[in-house]
Short mmCIF file of C-alpha atoms in Angstrom, two decimals:
data_model
loop_
_atom_site.label_atom_id
_atom_site.label_comp_id
_atom_site.label_asym_id
_atom_site.label_seq_id
_atom_site.Cartn_x
_atom_site.Cartn_y
_atom_site.Cartn_z
CA MET A 1 -26.87 -6.59 15.42
CA ALA A 2 -27.19 -3.05 14.69
CA ALA A 3 -27.76 -2.16 18.16
CA GLU A 4 -25.25 -3.79 20.32
CA THR A 5 -22.81 -1.09 19.80
CA GLY A 6 -23.33 2.72 19.71
CA ASN A 7 -22.42 5.11 16.88
CA LEU A 8 -20.08 6.50 19.37
CA GLU A 9 -18.48 3.60 20.39
CA GLN A 10 -17.72 2.57 16.55
CA PHE A 11 -16.21 5.88 16.34
CA LYS A 12 -14.06 5.57 19.17
CA THR A 13 -12.99 2.12 18.20
CA GLY A 14 -11.49 2.90 15.26
CA ILE A 15 -8.89 5.26 16.94
CA LEU A 16 -8.16 3.06 19.85
CA ASP A 17 -8.79 -0.49 20.38
CA ASN A 18 -9.27 -1.26 16.33
CA ASN A 19 -6.44 1.26 14.65
CA PRO A 20 -5.79 0.73 11.63
CA VAL A 21 -2.39 0.70 11.21
CA LEU A 22 -1.09 0.29 14.46
CA VAL A 23 -3.19 -2.44 15.70
CA GLN A 24 -4.84 -4.11 12.68
CA LEU A 25 -1.82 -3.43 10.37
CA LEU A 26 -3.85 -2.22 7.60
CA GLY A 27 -2.88 0.35 4.95
CA MET A 28 1.18 -0.26 5.87
CA CYS A 29 2.10 0.78 2.13
CA PRO A 30 1.10 4.56 3.05
CA ALA A 31 2.12 4.41 6.57
CA LEU A 32 5.85 3.96 5.87
CA ALA A 33 5.99 5.52 2.42
CA VAL A 34 4.41 9.28 3.39
CA THR A 35 5.76 10.18 6.39
CA ASN A 36 8.93 11.29 6.04
CA SER A 37 7.30 14.93 6.93
CA VAL A 38 4.48 15.59 8.92
CA GLU A 39 3.01 17.98 6.35
CA ASN A 40 2.91 14.62 3.73
CA ALA A 41 1.29 12.56 6.97
CA LEU A 42 -1.20 15.18 7.22
CA VAL A 43 -2.64 15.54 3.88
CA MET A 44 -2.31 11.57 3.27
CA GLY A 45 -4.29 10.87 6.38
CA GLY A 46 -6.87 14.09 4.90
CA ALA A 47 -7.23 12.44 1.76
CA ALA A 48 -7.86 8.85 3.29
CA THR A 49 -10.28 9.83 5.54
CA PHE A 50 -12.10 11.74 2.93
CA VAL A 51 -12.39 8.58 0.69
CA VAL A 52 -13.01 6.10 3.17
CA VAL A 53 -16.07 8.52 4.27
CA MET A 54 -17.34 8.33 0.76
CA SER A 55 -16.75 5.02 0.34
CA ASN A 56 -18.43 4.05 3.29
CA LEU A 57 -21.48 6.32 2.47
CA ILE A 58 -21.64 4.79 -0.77
CA THR A 59 -21.82 0.96 -0.09
CA SER A 60 -24.10 1.45 2.64
CA LEU A 61 -26.84 3.23 0.74
CA LEU A 62 -26.49 0.44 -1.64
CA ARG A 63 -26.06 -2.49 0.60
CA ASN A 64 -29.41 -4.26 -0.48
CA LEU A 65 -28.76 -3.68 -4.36
CA ILE A 66 -24.87 -5.37 -4.27
CA LYS A 67 -24.70 -9.03 -5.45
CA PRO A 68 -22.68 -11.02 -2.90
CA HIS A 69 -20.19 -12.13 -5.54
CA VAL A 70 -19.78 -8.57 -7.33
CA ARG A 71 -18.97 -6.65 -3.81
CA ILE A 72 -15.43 -6.09 -4.29
CA LEU A 73 -15.63 -5.07 -7.63
CA ILE A 74 -18.00 -2.50 -6.82
CA PHE A 75 -15.98 -1.64 -3.74
CA THR A 76 -12.67 -1.25 -5.68
CA LEU A 77 -14.99 0.85 -8.20
CA THR A 78 -16.37 3.61 -5.76
CA ILE A 79 -13.44 3.79 -4.25
CA ALA A 80 -11.17 4.40 -7.55
CA THR A 81 -14.34 7.04 -8.06
CA PHE A 82 -13.38 9.04 -5.16
CA VAL A 83 -9.33 8.54 -5.26
CA THR A 84 -9.87 10.48 -8.44
CA ILE A 85 -11.34 12.91 -7.12
CA ALA A 86 -8.99 13.06 -4.17
CA ASP A 87 -6.32 13.39 -6.38
CA LEU A 88 -7.59 16.16 -8.84
CA PHE A 89 -8.33 18.15 -6.16
CA LEU A 90 -4.87 17.64 -4.64
CA LYS A 91 -3.46 18.54 -7.80
CA ALA A 92 -5.65 21.43 -8.25
CA TYR A 93 -4.81 22.94 -4.49
CA LEU A 94 -1.90 21.67 -2.63
CA PHE A 95 0.57 20.90 -5.80
CA LYS A 96 3.81 20.63 -3.96
CA VAL A 97 2.65 18.01 -1.61
CA SER A 98 0.91 15.94 -3.98
CA GLN A 99 3.89 15.92 -6.23
CA ALA A 100 6.07 14.92 -2.98
CA ILE A 101 3.82 11.90 -1.94
CA GLY A 102 3.26 10.91 -6.09
CA ALA A 103 2.02 7.55 -6.49
CA PHE A 104 0.31 7.16 -3.20
CA ILE A 105 -2.40 9.14 -3.54
CA PRO A 106 -3.88 6.79 -6.52
CA LEU A 107 -2.15 3.64 -4.19
CA ILE A 108 -5.17 4.55 -1.36
CA ILE A 109 -7.36 2.63 -4.27
CA VAL A 110 -5.77 -0.61 -3.30
CA ASN A 111 -5.43 0.28 0.79
CA CYS A 112 -6.59 -2.64 2.36
CA MET A 113 -8.06 -0.86 4.97
CA ILE A 114 -10.87 1.30 2.91
CA ILE A 115 -12.33 -1.93 1.19
CA CYS A 116 -11.95 -3.99 4.95
CA ARG A 117 -14.19 -1.01 6.71
CA ALA A 118 -16.62 -1.31 3.29
CA GLU A 119 -17.00 -5.49 4.01
CA VAL A 120 -16.92 -5.16 7.32
CA VAL A 121 -19.19 -2.67 8.45
CA ALA A 122 -20.98 -0.62 5.53
CA ILE A 123 -22.00 -3.57 3.78
CA LYS A 124 -24.00 -4.83 6.63
CA ASN A 125 -24.99 -1.44 8.58
CA GLY A 126 -27.16 1.52 8.09
CA VAL A 127 -25.54 4.94 7.08
CA GLY A 128 -25.26 6.54 10.46
CA LYS A 129 -23.49 3.26 12.02
CA SER A 130 -21.12 3.40 8.71
CA LEU A 131 -20.14 6.71 8.71
CA ALA A 132 -19.30 7.06 12.71
CA ASP A 133 -16.86 3.89 11.84
CA ALA A 134 -15.59 5.77 8.88
CA PHE A 135 -14.50 9.29 10.57
CA GLY A 136 -13.34 6.84 13.46
CA ILE A 137 -10.96 4.95 11.68
CA GLY A 138 -9.84 7.52 9.34
CA ILE A 139 -9.02 9.69 12.30
CA GLY A 140 -7.07 6.48 13.77
CA PHE A 141 -5.31 6.35 10.39
CA THR A 142 -4.37 9.96 10.54
CA LEU A 143 -3.30 9.84 13.81
CA SER A 144 -0.75 6.50 13.64
CA LEU A 145 0.43 8.51 10.36
CA LEU A 146 0.97 11.81 12.33
CA THR A 147 2.72 9.64 15.37
CA LEU A 148 5.38 8.32 12.86
CA GLY A 149 5.75 11.85 10.91
CA ILE A 150 6.31 13.55 14.14
CA ILE A 151 8.77 11.17 14.90
CA ARG A 152 10.70 10.76 11.50
CA GLU A 153 10.53 14.09 10.93
CA ILE A 154 12.18 15.38 14.01
CA LEU A 155 14.99 12.92 13.91
CA GLY A 156 15.46 12.93 10.48
CA SER A 157 15.56 16.35 9.79
CA GLY A 158 15.61 18.29 13.32
CA THR A 159 12.10 20.13 12.04
CA PHE A 160 8.14 20.04 12.63
CA LEU A 161 5.98 20.88 9.76
CA ASN A 162 9.47 22.56 8.42
CA TYR A 163 9.95 24.77 11.35
CA GLN A 164 13.37 24.15 13.02
CA VAL A 165 13.22 22.30 16.26
CA LEU A 166 16.06 20.82 17.22
CA PRO A 167 19.61 22.83 17.04
CA LYS A 168 20.30 23.50 13.48
CA THR A 169 24.18 23.45 14.02
CA VAL A 170 24.06 20.00 15.15
CA TRP A 171 21.64 18.68 12.78
CA ASP A 172 23.21 20.27 9.49
CA THR A 173 26.28 17.93 10.15
CA HIS A 174 24.65 15.16 12.59
CA ALA A 175 21.13 14.43 11.10
CA TRP A 176 19.71 10.94 11.39
CA ILE A 177 19.70 10.80 7.62
CA ILE A 178 18.53 7.23 7.77
CA MET A 179 15.20 8.25 9.76
CA ILE A 180 13.46 9.84 6.32
CA LEU A 181 14.85 7.08 4.13
CA PRO A 182 13.55 3.96 3.74
CA PRO A 183 14.83 1.77 6.20
CA GLY A 184 14.16 4.57 9.19
CA ALA A 185 10.48 3.91 8.46
CA PHE A 186 10.22 0.17 8.92
CA LEU A 187 12.73 0.80 12.20
CA THR A 188 10.18 3.32 13.62
CA LEU A 189 6.72 1.40 12.69
CA GLY A 190 8.30 -1.39 14.41
CA VAL A 191 9.00 0.20 17.25
CA VAL A 192 5.80 2.13 17.53
CA VAL A 193 3.91 -1.51 17.07
CA GLY A 194 6.25 -2.89 19.46
CA VAL A 195 5.60 0.06 22.07
CA VAL A 196 1.44 0.25 21.42
CA ASN A 197 1.25 -3.80 22.12
CA TYR A 198 3.25 -3.37 25.34
CA MET A 199 0.92 -0.54 26.60
CA ARG A 200 -2.55 -3.06 25.15
CA GLU A 201 -0.73 -5.77 27.34
CA ARG A 202 -0.31 -3.41 30.51
CA GLY A 203 -3.44 -2.23 30.52
CA LYS A 204 -5.59 -5.38 30.16
CA VAL A 205 -3.79 -6.91 33.25
CA GLY A 206 -4.31 -3.56 34.89
CA ALA A 207 -8.06 -3.79 33.86
CA MET B 1 21.96 -3.29 -22.32
CA GLU B 2 18.63 -0.90 -21.85
CA PHE B 3 16.95 -3.80 -20.82
CA ILE B 4 19.60 -5.10 -17.93
CA ALA B 5 19.78 -1.81 -16.92
CA ILE B 6 16.00 -1.33 -16.33
CA LEU B 7 16.05 -4.63 -14.89
CA LEU B 8 18.87 -4.45 -12.16
CA SER B 9 17.26 -1.10 -11.50
CA VAL B 10 13.79 -2.71 -10.44
CA VAL B 11 15.18 -5.69 -9.10
CA LEU B 12 17.48 -4.30 -6.58
CA VAL B 13 18.12 -0.59 -6.53
CA ASN B 14 14.47 0.48 -6.62
CA ASN B 15 13.54 -3.01 -4.99
CA LEU B 16 9.30 -2.32 -5.13
CA VAL B 17 9.36 -3.30 -1.23
CA PHE B 18 12.56 -1.94 0.32
CA GLN B 19 12.97 1.46 -1.91
CA GLY B 20 9.38 1.96 -2.91
CA PHE B 21 7.07 0.69 0.10
CA LEU B 22 4.93 -1.02 -1.96
CA GLY B 23 3.06 -4.63 -1.28
CA ILE B 24 3.79 -4.28 2.40
CA CYS B 25 0.34 -6.32 3.30
CA PRO B 26 0.90 -9.66 1.49
CA PHE B 27 5.11 -8.86 2.39
CA LEU B 28 4.06 -9.17 6.55
CA GLY B 29 1.24 -11.57 5.58
CA VAL B 30 2.44 -14.31 3.33
CA SER B 31 6.15 -14.52 4.65
CA ARG B 32 6.04 -17.32 7.40
CA LYS B 33 7.17 -20.53 5.10
CA VAL B 34 9.76 -19.94 2.31
CA ASP B 35 7.45 -22.19 -0.04
CA MET B 36 4.05 -20.36 0.49
CA ALA B 37 6.24 -17.07 0.19
CA PHE B 38 7.93 -18.36 -3.38
CA GLY B 39 4.07 -19.34 -4.28
CA MET B 40 3.02 -15.80 -3.52
CA GLY B 41 6.04 -14.27 -5.25
CA CYS B 42 5.10 -16.20 -8.61
CA ALA B 43 1.62 -15.44 -8.79
CA VAL B 44 2.53 -11.54 -8.13
CA THR B 45 5.49 -11.83 -10.89
CA PHE B 46 2.43 -13.43 -13.64
CA VAL B 47 -0.14 -10.67 -12.72
CA ILE B 48 2.38 -7.72 -12.83
CA THR B 49 3.80 -8.68 -15.95
CA MET B 50 0.89 -9.10 -17.67
CA ALA B 51 -1.40 -6.03 -15.89
CA GLY B 52 1.50 -4.13 -16.76
CA ALA B 53 1.39 -5.07 -20.46
CA ILE B 54 -2.21 -4.86 -20.58
CA THR B 55 -2.06 -1.11 -18.85
CA TRP B 56 0.25 -0.33 -21.03
CA ILE B 57 -1.56 -1.06 -24.01
CA ILE B 58 -4.74 0.70 -22.48
CA MET B 59 -3.23 4.17 -21.69
CA HIS B 60 -0.70 4.24 -24.97
CA LEU B 61 -3.61 3.71 -27.29
CA ILE B 62 -6.95 4.27 -25.77
CA LEU B 63 -6.41 6.91 -23.20
CA HIS B 64 -3.15 8.85 -24.25
CA PRO B 65 -4.18 12.22 -23.89
CA ILE B 66 -1.17 13.54 -26.69
CA ALA B 67 -0.65 11.08 -29.47
CA GLY B 68 -3.96 10.49 -30.08
CA ASN B 69 -5.74 6.86 -29.71
CA MET B 70 -5.81 4.11 -31.94
CA PHE B 71 -9.23 5.58 -33.45
CA GLY B 72 -6.84 8.56 -34.24
CA ASP B 73 -9.33 10.72 -31.31
CA LYS B 74 -7.10 13.04 -29.19
CA LEU B 75 -9.42 11.85 -26.18
CA ALA B 76 -8.14 13.54 -22.91
CA LEU B 77 -9.44 10.29 -20.51
CA ASN B 78 -6.80 10.28 -18.22
CA PHE B 79 -9.14 10.94 -15.17
CA LEU B 80 -10.01 7.15 -16.02
CA GLN B 81 -6.72 5.89 -15.66
CA TYR B 82 -7.20 4.73 -11.84
CA VAL B 83 -10.43 2.77 -12.60
CA ALA B 84 -9.44 1.19 -15.86
CA PHE B 85 -5.97 -0.17 -14.04
CA ILE B 86 -8.05 -1.83 -11.16
CA MET B 87 -10.46 -3.30 -13.52
CA VAL B 88 -7.13 -4.87 -15.49
CA ILE B 89 -5.61 -6.15 -12.23
CA ALA B 90 -8.95 -7.60 -10.54
CA SER B 91 -9.42 -9.65 -13.67
CA MET B 92 -6.18 -10.75 -13.78
CA VAL B 93 -6.34 -12.06 -10.62
CA GLN B 94 -9.55 -13.52 -11.00
CA LEU B 95 -7.66 -15.91 -14.02
CA VAL B 96 -4.93 -16.46 -12.00
CA GLU B 97 -7.10 -17.50 -9.42
CA MET B 98 -9.28 -19.44 -11.42
CA TYR B 99 -6.14 -21.12 -12.78
CA LEU B 100 -4.40 -22.43 -9.83
CA LYS B 101 -7.62 -23.68 -8.56
CA LYS B 102 -7.74 -25.89 -11.34
CA PHE B 103 -3.90 -27.11 -11.88
CA PHE B 104 -2.16 -26.54 -8.32
CA PRO B 105 -5.18 -27.29 -5.69
CA PRO B 106 -2.43 -27.28 -2.60
CA LEU B 107 -0.79 -23.75 -3.51
CA TYR B 108 -4.79 -22.51 -3.84
CA THR B 109 -5.75 -23.37 -0.31
CA SER B 110 -2.67 -22.73 1.20
CA LEU B 111 -2.74 -19.07 -0.16
CA GLY B 112 -6.20 -19.03 0.98
CA VAL B 113 -7.58 -15.29 1.39
CA PHE B 114 -4.36 -14.00 0.07
CA LEU B 115 -4.76 -14.82 -3.38
CA PRO B 116 -7.88 -12.68 -3.83
CA LEU B 117 -6.06 -9.85 -1.99
CA ILE B 118 -3.42 -9.87 -5.24
CA THR B 119 -6.05 -7.69 -6.48
CA THR B 120 -5.25 -4.76 -3.57
CA ASN B 121 -1.60 -5.80 -3.53
CA CYS B 122 0.00 -2.03 -4.17
CA ALA B 123 3.05 -3.33 -5.77
CA ILE B 124 1.16 -4.15 -8.92
CA LEU B 125 -1.17 -1.04 -8.85
CA GLY B 126 2.12 0.74 -7.98
CA ALA B 127 4.21 -0.53 -10.84
CA CYS B 128 1.50 -0.05 -13.56
CA LEU B 129 1.48 3.47 -12.37
CA TYR B 130 5.27 4.26 -11.99
CA ILE B 131 5.47 2.64 -16.01
CA TYR B 132 3.55 5.55 -17.45
CA MET B 133 5.11 7.80 -15.28
CA LYS B 134 8.52 7.49 -15.92
CA PRO B 135 10.74 8.75 -19.06
CA GLU B 136 13.00 5.40 -19.68
CA THR B 137 9.78 2.68 -19.43
CA GLN B 138 7.90 4.57 -22.36
CA SER B 139 8.18 1.66 -25.07
CA PHE B 140 6.16 -1.23 -24.64
CA LEU B 141 9.36 -3.66 -24.43
CA ASN B 142 10.92 -1.43 -21.50
CA ALA B 143 7.98 -1.44 -19.72
CA LEU B 144 7.49 -5.34 -20.04
CA THR B 145 10.72 -5.70 -18.33
CA TYR B 146 10.02 -3.07 -15.58
CA ALA B 147 7.12 -4.98 -14.64
CA PHE B 148 8.65 -8.28 -14.83
CA GLY B 149 11.74 -7.11 -12.53
CA GLY B 150 9.18 -5.72 -10.14
CA GLY B 151 7.57 -8.95 -9.67
CA ILE B 152 11.03 -10.65 -9.24
CA GLY B 153 11.63 -8.19 -7.38
CA PHE B 154 8.77 -8.48 -5.02
CA MET B 155 9.69 -12.15 -4.86
CA ILE B 156 13.29 -11.70 -3.61
CA ALA B 157 12.09 -9.62 -0.88
CA ILE B 158 9.59 -11.65 0.35
CA VAL B 159 11.32 -15.37 0.23
CA ILE B 160 14.59 -13.75 2.22
CA MET B 161 12.11 -12.37 4.52
CA ALA B 162 10.28 -16.14 4.79
CA GLY B 163 13.51 -17.49 5.24
CA ILE B 164 14.98 -15.42 7.76
CA ARG B 165 11.04 -15.90 9.93
CA GLU B 166 11.67 -19.58 9.87
CA HIS B 167 14.57 -18.75 12.02
CA LEU B 168 12.85 -16.34 13.80
CA LEU B 169 10.63 -19.00 15.46
CA PHE B 170 13.40 -20.38 17.51
CA SER B 171 14.73 -17.36 18.97
CA ASP B 172 13.56 -15.38 22.37
CA VAL B 173 11.58 -12.26 21.04
CA PRO B 174 10.52 -9.56 23.69
CA LYS B 175 6.89 -10.78 23.81
CA PRO B 176 5.26 -6.92 22.49
CA PHE B 177 7.41 -7.07 19.67
CA ARG B 178 6.05 -10.81 18.67
CA GLY B 179 4.81 -10.88 15.12
CA ALA B 180 4.36 -7.84 13.52
CA GLY B 181 6.92 -5.84 15.70
CA ILE B 182 10.00 -7.99 14.69
CA THR B 183 9.11 -8.72 11.25
CA LEU B 184 8.77 -4.84 10.53
CA LEU B 185 12.36 -4.61 12.36
CA VAL B 186 13.80 -7.04 10.24
CA ALA B 187 12.35 -5.38 7.29
CA GLY B 188 14.72 -2.11 8.31
CA ILE B 189 17.48 -4.29 8.28
CA LEU B 190 16.77 -6.01 4.85
CA ALA B 191 16.26 -2.15 3.77
CA LEU B 192 19.39 -1.13 5.23
CA ALA B 193 21.21 -3.22 3.10
CA PHE B 194 19.20 -2.73 -0.03
CA THR B 195 20.07 1.02 0.14
CA GLY B 196 23.98 -0.58 -0.26
CA PHE B 197 22.73 -1.10 -3.90
CA THR B 198 21.91 2.31 -4.42
CA GLY B 199 25.47 3.38 -6.43
CA ILE B 200 24.47 0.67 -8.76
CA GLY B 201 23.10 2.47 -12.58
CA LYS B 202 20.60 4.97 -11.91
#
């Protein structure tokens, strides 16, 4: 089975065809919650990428030792360990962002995207393929968070990474506050998912 | 009075799904039929209440760094919080799964893979973490009220969503938006409605 797809293919599929948020609809909670600014989206994407890479690495190394009926428990404990590391690291070096993201860093533990990668890829494949897959998925996750973050920050606060990009005079009085509030998250993700579906349909017809 | 304030706050004002973005995966995945959504809501409410109570005990009597644990030791075991919480939740879900399998087999089969996935429902871990973070839920009964209210809030959200989706079946949605797209847009409008509760209480 392992020889069927190369590492590069496995890496690319995570970014495009199997994008965790926009196509597989996994890991939706952080995608909605922390994308009210580009900075938060980037930090969240980085943390999740670190966790998925490390958990895929460990799971892949242990794959011959794990008994099937306890595997979910092993996955969650592995993930919880690395999330604790990421959480302490962010609290030490990026305190402001870590406060803004709040409970969503520990909530990476229950991000279905990461458990899904361990279950689908890491438990069956060698270290190389698992790592390639984890990097692809991590980058795909970060990119989709970034897309949402850019749309919501520019429309909601008129800024990009805290720099003013839309005319301040207009945006001070007429900002789309709704975009940085919870409903804006659902609406933006709904529209982006619809657009991605449309582009995939068109791509299939063309090919 | 305090209980009512906490309950109203977590069910309506700070609804875990619409204001906290917790539990989105089952909210999108199990909201096709009202009866399934209701079963899911009940299971989540049970797990969230039990897990909230047990994690409160673990946090305040064993891991809590300031007051000293039940043996009088001041262990700074805060970093074990996440690992301990997820263990508690996983075992609670196992319990619910065994119970439903024995006493409600039809519900057990209809929930299928989403039942073990309650472990990875972030509403549960999220509620347990918020209980420890918020100043007003530091007493045991307040924590229990908050956890129960969180479950009820999730149930209300998912049942409303299922009711709307049953009707959506008969509407002509543009093809790319069928499924997840339209569900998210509907959720956005529902969240907008729930934003209207913001004025109540704190």
